[in-house]
Structure formats: C-alpha cells, structure tokens
C-alpha cells in the first residue's frame, strides 16, 4: 500500500508561485474588467454567431497575411507623398465631381476605342518627334487656316463634285 507524500509536488508549488506573482496584475485589472463586463456580455451572442465564419476565414486570412504585411509597408512608404498631395486632391475634388457624369457617359465609348488606341500607339510614338517639330509651323498657320475655313467649307461641295473628273484627268495632267 502506497501513501501520498504530505509534501506538495513541485508542480503544485510552481502553480502557487505563478498565482502569487500574477496577483498584483490581476488586482490591477479588476476595475477595467468590471468596466468591460457589460460590453462583453452584450457582444457574446454576436461573437458566438460569427465564430463559424471566423473559423472558415482563418486559412484565407493566414494566406493573405504576408501580402497584407507587404502592402502595409508600401502604405507606410507612400504616406508622406499622400499627405503632400492631400491639399491638391481636396482642391480638385469639386471639379472631379462635376466631371464625373460626363466621364461615366464617355466610358463605354472609351472602352470601345481602347483596342484601336492600343493598335495605334506605336505609330503615334513614331510620329511624335515629327509632330513636335511641326508644332511651331502649325501654330503660325492656325490664324490663316481659321480665316480660310469658311471659304473651304463653301467650296467643299464643288470640290467633291469635281473630284472624279480630277482623278480622271490626273494621268493626262502628269504627262
């Protein structure tokens, strides 16, 4: 027959020591815990209701954590620039709000034209230096063009009417 030792086990002693060490912190927490108790009681049903969804989302949250951490660093990095741009953004907000309906109206057309714009982009890039070179001359000729526009408009129907005859006579004129 074995008898239990009347001496407390080491584990029991360690537990008692831990409780004694935590006692001041526990005593300090009592007012805050008392204050939070009603809110905790109020939130308990909602917490219970959300628990299955939280459990379901936990793997996805774990998977997204590294990306979130990466984006947090980027956000921190961009914060000074964002703060710098905030006044300008606030200044432009009314104009943006005013233009929003027109932008929404043009969105379908922009979407429709996007493939053509993409197709033309290399040609536009190629022509850009020439366009830049011709810009001063174009600016110089603009007033004269504006002045001649009404006459050109007036002559357009006659030009259209004569176009086939001109095309027919072109080889003869070249000779």
Tab-separated table of C-alpha atoms in Angstrom, residues 2 5-7 15 20 22 41 54 72 80 82 84 99-100 114 118 128 146 159 161-162 165 167 175:
chain	number	residue	atom	x	y	z
A	2	UNK	CA	1.359	3.412	-1.022
A	5	UNK	CA	3.527	12.234	0.346
A	6	UNK	CA	2.271	15.040	2.570
A	7	UNK	CA	4.733	17.374	0.830
A	15	UNK	CA	1.385	26.849	-9.799
A	20	UNK	CA	1.220	34.797	-6.274
A	22	UNK	CA	0.170	37.322	-11.037
A	41	UNK	CA	-21.888	40.280	-22.248
A	54	UNK	CA	-14.228	33.370	-38.474
A	72	UNK	CA	1.305	47.828	-45.098
A	80	UNK	CA	4.251	61.215	-46.800
A	82	UNK	CA	-0.207	61.101	-49.890
A	84	UNK	CA	1.650	66.098	-49.556
A	99	UNK	CA	-16.845	65.894	-64.480
A	100	UNK	CA	-17.953	62.510	-63.112
A	114	UNK	CA	-9.295	51.143	-76.379
A	118	UNK	CA	-3.563	50.317	-78.395
A	128	UNK	CA	5.667	62.199	-82.026
A	146	UNK	CA	-9.142	79.809	-89.340
A	159	UNK	CA	-14.617	70.059	-104.808
A	161	UNK	CA	-18.381	67.144	-107.309
A	162	UNK	CA	-15.175	67.744	-109.329
A	165	UNK	CA	-13.175	64.391	-113.087
A	167	UNK	CA	-8.993	61.837	-110.805
A	175	UNK	CA	2.024	63.890	-118.992
